[in-house]
Each structure stands twice: as structure tokens, then as C-alpha cells.
JSON list of C-alpha atoms in Angstrom, two decimals:
[
{"chain": "A", "resi": 1, "resn": "MET", "atom": "CA", "xyz": [68.24, 126.40, 142.84]},
{"chain": "A", "resi": 2, "resn": "SER", "atom": "CA", "xyz": [71.26, 126.02, 145.05]},
{"chain": "A", "resi": 3, "resn": "VAL", "atom": "CA", "xyz": [71.74, 123.32, 147.63]},
{"chain": "A", "resi": 4, "resn": "PRO", "atom": "CA", "xyz": [73.12, 124.38, 151.02]},
{"chain": "A", "resi": 5, "resn": "VAL", "atom": "CA", "xyz": [76.64, 123.05, 151.57]},
{"chain": "A", "resi": 6, "resn": "GLU", "atom": "CA", "xyz": [77.74, 121.74, 154.95]},
{"chain": "A", "resi": 7, "resn": "ARG", "atom": "CA", "xyz": [81.22, 122.89, 155.91]},
{"chain": "A", "resi": 8, "resn": "GLU", "atom": "CA", "xyz": [83.17, 121.53, 158.82]},
{"chain": "A", "resi": 9, "resn": "GLN", "atom": "CA", "xyz": [86.56, 122.73, 159.94]},
{"chain": "A", "resi": 10, "resn": "TYR", "atom": "CA", "xyz": [89.08, 120.49, 161.65]},
{"chain": "A", "resi": 11, "resn": "GLY", "atom": "CA", "xyz": [92.53, 120.93, 163.10]},
{"chain": "A", "resi": 12, "resn": "PRO", "atom": "CA", "xyz": [94.14, 124.22, 164.08]},
{"chain": "A", "resi": 13, "resn": "GLN", "atom": "CA", "xyz": [92.85, 127.50, 162.72]},
{"chain": "A", "resi": 14, "resn": "ALA", "atom": "CA", "xyz": [94.61, 128.76, 159.60]},
{"chain": "A", "resi": 15, "resn": "ARG", "atom": "CA", "xyz": [96.81, 131.70, 160.41]},
{"chain": "A", "resi": 16, "resn": "PRO", "atom": "CA", "xyz": [98.21, 134.23, 157.98]},
{"chain": "A", "resi": 17, "resn": "LEU", "atom": "CA", "xyz": [101.79, 133.61, 157.02]},
{"chain": "A", "resi": 18, "resn": "GLU", "atom": "CA", "xyz": [104.41, 136.30, 156.95]},
{"chain": "A", "resi": 19, "resn": "PHE", "atom": "CA", "xyz": [105.36, 137.42, 153.46]},
{"chain": "A", "resi": 20, "resn": "GLU", "atom": "CA", "xyz": [108.91, 136.74, 152.54]},
{"chain": "A", "resi": 21, "resn": "ARG", "atom": "CA", "xyz": [110.42, 137.88, 149.28]},
{"chain": "A", "resi": 22, "resn": "GLY", "atom": "CA", "xyz": [111.22, 134.96, 147.00]},
{"chain": "A", "resi": 23, "resn": "THR", "atom": "CA", "xyz": [108.80, 132.66, 148.75]},
{"chain": "A", "resi": 24, "resn": "ASP", "atom": "CA", "xyz": [105.82, 131.39, 146.88]},
{"chain": "A", "resi": 25, "resn": "GLY", "atom": "CA", "xyz": [103.48, 128.49, 147.21]},
{"chain": "A", "resi": 26, "resn": "PRO", "atom": "CA", "xyz": [99.83, 127.79, 147.74]},
{"chain": "A", "resi": 27, "resn": "ARG", "atom": "CA", "xyz": [97.86, 129.20, 150.65]},
{"chain": "A", "resi": 28, "resn": "VAL", "atom": "CA", "xyz": [95.13, 126.59, 150.17]},
{"chain": "A", "resi": 29, "resn": "VAL", "atom": "CA", "xyz": [95.21, 123.17, 148.51]},
{"chain": "A", "resi": 30, "resn": "LEU", "atom": "CA", "xyz": [91.89, 121.94, 147.09]},
{"chain": "A", "resi": 31, "resn": "VAL", "atom": "CA", "xyz": [91.13, 118.26, 146.49]},
{"chain": "A", "resi": 32, "resn": "GLY", "atom": "CA", "xyz": [87.93, 116.52, 145.41]},
{"chain": "A", "resi": 33, "resn": "VAL", "atom": "CA", "xyz": [87.20, 113.02, 146.67]},
{"chain": "A", "resi": 34, "resn": "ASP", "atom": "CA", "xyz": [84.41, 110.62, 145.74]},
{"chain": "A", "resi": 35, "resn": "GLY", "atom": "CA", "xyz": [85.33, 107.62, 147.86]},
{"chain": "A", "resi": 36, "resn": "SER", "atom": "CA", "xyz": [87.27, 105.77, 145.17]},
{"chain": "A", "resi": 37, "resn": "ARG", "atom": "CA", "xyz": [90.74, 104.46, 145.93]},
{"chain": "A", "resi": 38, "resn": "THR", "atom": "CA", "xyz": [92.27, 106.87, 143.41]},
{"chain": "A", "resi": 39, "resn": "SER", "atom": "CA", "xyz": [90.57, 109.91, 144.92]},
{"chain": "A", "resi": 40, "resn": "LEU", "atom": "CA", "xyz": [91.62, 108.89, 148.43]},
{"chain": "A", "resi": 41, "resn": "ARG", "atom": "CA", "xyz": [95.23, 108.69, 147.23]},
{"chain": "A", "resi": 42, "resn": "ALA", "atom": "CA", "xyz": [94.85, 112.14, 145.71]},
{"chain": "A", "resi": 43, "resn": "GLY", "atom": "CA", "xyz": [93.50, 113.37, 149.05]},
{"chain": "A", "resi": 44, "resn": "SER", "atom": "CA", "xyz": [96.48, 111.91, 150.89]},
{"chain": "A", "resi": 45, "resn": "TYR", "atom": "CA", "xyz": [98.89, 113.53, 148.45]},
{"chain": "A", "resi": 46, "resn": "ALA", "atom": "CA", "xyz": [97.11, 116.88, 148.80]},
{"chain": "A", "resi": 47, "resn": "ALA", "atom": "CA", "xyz": [97.28, 116.63, 152.61]},
{"chain": "A", "resi": 48, "resn": "GLY", "atom": "CA", "xyz": [101.03, 116.00, 152.47]},
{"chain": "A", "resi": 49, "resn": "LEU", "atom": "CA", "xyz": [101.50, 118.88, 150.05]},
{"chain": "A", "resi": 50, "resn": "ALA", "atom": "CA", "xyz": [99.48, 121.24, 152.25]},
{"chain": "A", "resi": 51, "resn": "ARG", "atom": "CA", "xyz": [101.49, 120.17, 155.31]},
{"chain": "A", "resi": 52, "resn": "ARG", "atom": "CA", "xyz": [104.83, 120.75, 153.56]},
{"chain": "A", "resi": 53, "resn": "GLN", "atom": "CA", "xyz": [103.72, 124.13, 152.16]},
{"chain": "A", "resi": 54, "resn": "HIS", "atom": "CA", "xyz": [102.15, 125.26, 155.48]},
{"chain": "A", "resi": 55, "resn": "ALA", "atom": "CA", "xyz": [98.86, 125.72, 153.62]},
{"chain": "A", "resi": 56, "resn": "GLY", "atom": "CA", "xyz": [95.26, 124.94, 154.44]},
{"chain": "A", "resi": 57, "resn": "LEU", "atom": "CA", "xyz": [93.46, 121.97, 152.91]},
{"chain": "A", "resi": 58, "resn": "VAL", "atom": "CA", "xyz": [89.94, 122.03, 151.46]},
{"chain": "A", "resi": 59, "resn": "VAL", "atom": "CA", "xyz": [88.39, 118.61, 150.84]},
{"chain": "A", "resi": 60, "resn": "VAL", "atom": "CA", "xyz": [85.27, 118.52, 148.67]},
{"chain": "A", "resi": 61, "resn": "PHE", "atom": "CA", "xyz": [83.11, 115.39, 148.59]},
{"chain": "A", "resi": 62, "resn": "VAL", "atom": "CA", "xyz": [81.96, 115.03, 144.99]},
{"chain": "A", "resi": 63, "resn": "SER", "atom": "CA", "xyz": [78.95, 112.80, 144.46]},
{"chain": "A", "resi": 64, "resn": "ALA", "atom": "CA", "xyz": [75.44, 113.06, 143.10]},
{"chain": "A", "resi": 65, "resn": "PRO", "atom": "CA", "xyz": [73.33, 109.99, 143.86]},
{"chain": "A", "resi": 66, "resn": "ALA", "atom": "CA", "xyz": [70.00, 111.80, 143.45]},
{"chain": "A", "resi": 67, "resn": "GLY", "atom": "CA", "xyz": [70.14, 111.74, 139.63]},
{"chain": "A", "resi": 68, "resn": "TYR", "atom": "CA", "xyz": [70.03, 108.00, 139.20]},
{"chain": "A", "resi": 69, "resn": "ALA", "atom": "CA", "xyz": [68.38, 107.17, 142.52]},
{"chain": "A", "resi": 70, "resn": "SER", "atom": "CA", "xyz": [65.17, 108.84, 141.41]},
{"chain": "A", "resi": 71, "resn": "LEU", "atom": "CA", "xyz": [64.75, 106.15, 138.72]},
{"chain": "A", "resi": 72, "resn": "MET", "atom": "CA", "xyz": [64.92, 103.30, 141.24]},
{"chain": "A", "resi": 73, "resn": "PRO", "atom": "CA", "xyz": [62.15, 101.84, 143.38]},
{"chain": "A", "resi": 74, "resn": "GLY", "atom": "CA", "xyz": [61.64, 103.48, 146.79]},
{"chain": "A", "resi": 75, "resn": "VAL", "atom": "CA", "xyz": [63.46, 100.91, 148.92]},
{"chain": "A", "resi": 76, "resn": "VAL", "atom": "CA", "xyz": [66.47, 100.78, 146.60]},
{"chain": "A", "resi": 77, "resn": "ALA", "atom": "CA", "xyz": [66.63, 104.58, 146.33]},
{"chain": "A", "resi": 78, "resn": "GLY", "atom": "CA", "xyz": [66.61, 104.81, 150.12]},
{"chain": "A", "resi": 79, "resn": "ALA", "atom": "CA", "xyz": [69.47, 102.33, 150.36]},
{"chain": "A", "resi": 80, "resn": "VAL", "atom": "CA", "xyz": [71.49, 104.26, 147.76]},
{"chain": "A", "resi": 81, "resn": "GLN", "atom": "CA", "xyz": [70.96, 107.51, 149.65]},
{"chain": "A", "resi": 82, "resn": "GLN", "atom": "CA", "xyz": [71.88, 105.86, 152.96]},
{"chain": "A", "resi": 83, "resn": "THR", "atom": "CA", "xyz": [75.08, 104.46, 151.44]},
{"chain": "A", "resi": 84, "resn": "HIS", "atom": "CA", "xyz": [75.92, 107.92, 150.08]},
{"chain": "A", "resi": 85, "resn": "ASP", "atom": "CA", "xyz": [75.38, 109.52, 153.49]},
{"chain": "A", "resi": 86, "resn": "GLU", "atom": "CA", "xyz": [77.50, 106.87, 155.23]},
{"chain": "A", "resi": 87, "resn": "LEU", "atom": "CA", "xyz": [80.34, 107.39, 152.75]},
{"chain": "A", "resi": 88, "resn": "ALA", "atom": "CA", "xyz": [80.22, 111.16, 153.32]},
{"chain": "A", "resi": 89, "resn": "ALA", "atom": "CA", "xyz": [80.30, 110.62, 157.11]},
{"chain": "A", "resi": 90, "resn": "ASP", "atom": "CA", "xyz": [83.27, 108.23, 156.79]},
{"chain": "A", "resi": 91, "resn": "LEU", "atom": "CA", "xyz": [85.19, 110.74, 154.67]},
{"chain": "A", "resi": 92, "resn": "ARG", "atom": "CA", "xyz": [84.52, 113.52, 157.19]},
{"chain": "A", "resi": 93, "resn": "GLN", "atom": "CA", "xyz": [85.81, 111.27, 159.98]},
{"chain": "A", "resi": 94, "resn": "GLU", "atom": "CA", "xyz": [88.98, 110.57, 157.97]},
{"chain": "A", "resi": 95, "resn": "CYS", "atom": "CA", "xyz": [89.44, 114.33, 157.44]},
{"chain": "A", "resi": 96, "resn": "ARG", "atom": "CA", "xyz": [89.04, 114.96, 161.16]},
{"chain": "A", "resi": 97, "resn": "GLN", "atom": "CA", "xyz": [91.60, 112.29, 162.08]},
{"chain": "A", "resi": 98, "resn": "GLY", "atom": "CA", "xyz": [94.08, 113.47, 159.45]},
{"chain": "A", "resi": 99, "resn": "ALA", "atom": "CA", "xyz": [93.77, 117.08, 160.59]},
{"chain": "A", "resi": 100, "resn": "GLU", "atom": "CA", "xyz": [94.49, 116.10, 164.18]},
{"chain": "A", "resi": 101, "resn": "GLU", "atom": "CA", "xyz": [97.44, 113.88, 163.27]},
{"chain": "A", "resi": 102, "resn": "LEU", "atom": "CA", "xyz": [99.09, 116.39, 160.92]},
{"chain": "A", "resi": 103, "resn": "GLY", "atom": "CA", "xyz": [98.13, 119.57, 162.77]},
{"chain": "A", "resi": 104, "resn": "LEU", "atom": "CA", "xyz": [96.69, 120.83, 159.49]},
{"chain": "A", "resi": 105, "resn": "PRO", "atom": "CA", "xyz": [93.76, 123.24, 159.07]},
{"chain": "A", "resi": 106, "resn": "VAL", "atom": "CA", "xyz": [91.17, 121.29, 157.03]},
{"chain": "A", "resi": 107, "resn": "THR", "atom": "CA", "xyz": [87.81, 122.39, 155.70]},
{"chain": "A", "resi": 108, "resn": "ALA", "atom": "CA", "xyz": [85.51, 119.60, 154.49]},
{"chain": "A", "resi": 109, "resn": "SER", "atom": "CA", "xyz": [82.44, 120.26, 152.42]}
]
């Protein structure tokens, strides 16, 4: 059973680049973030790399609170889910701000 994935796009639309012989590099840079300090640094690095390479950036929020939340009492499970949703919203806001500042096409899911 698949879970529907929300995708939001920020910044300018990605446009095809002209092909030039001897030029290579990524068209899209993918980074997974989970809210930890290390993953946020990886996201920042990926954004800088995408900007320098004139590539798009795809940010994937990686988290699965439902597995362990189902073992908790109802009130605690609700708080865990709410915290997860707030973290996802904060990360989407950071993606939106970064896309506007850098002029970078970003897809967050």
C-alpha cells in the first residue's frame, strides 16, 4: 500500500540547459533531511552545489513516526505525530526561503 506524497515546488521553474560539449554535471541534486543538525548541513551543502551547477534541488523529508507511535498511549502518540508534522512544516518553510534567496528551483517532498 503506497502513501500519497505531497510535493511542493519553490523558486523559479527549472529550465532545460543548453548542451555544451565537454560540460557535465548534475541536472538534479537529491538530499534527504530528517531534521537533525547533520542532515540540515547536508541540505545546505546540496543547495550550494545545485546553485553552482545550475541544477534543480530535490529535498526529501525522511521520517517515520507511525512505527513507534502506535505502541504509545493515545495522548503521547498524538503529541509525537504533531511534533513530526511541525518539523515537516518547518523544513518546508526553510526550503521555500532558501529557494527564494538563491533563485534555485526546489522540490520538497
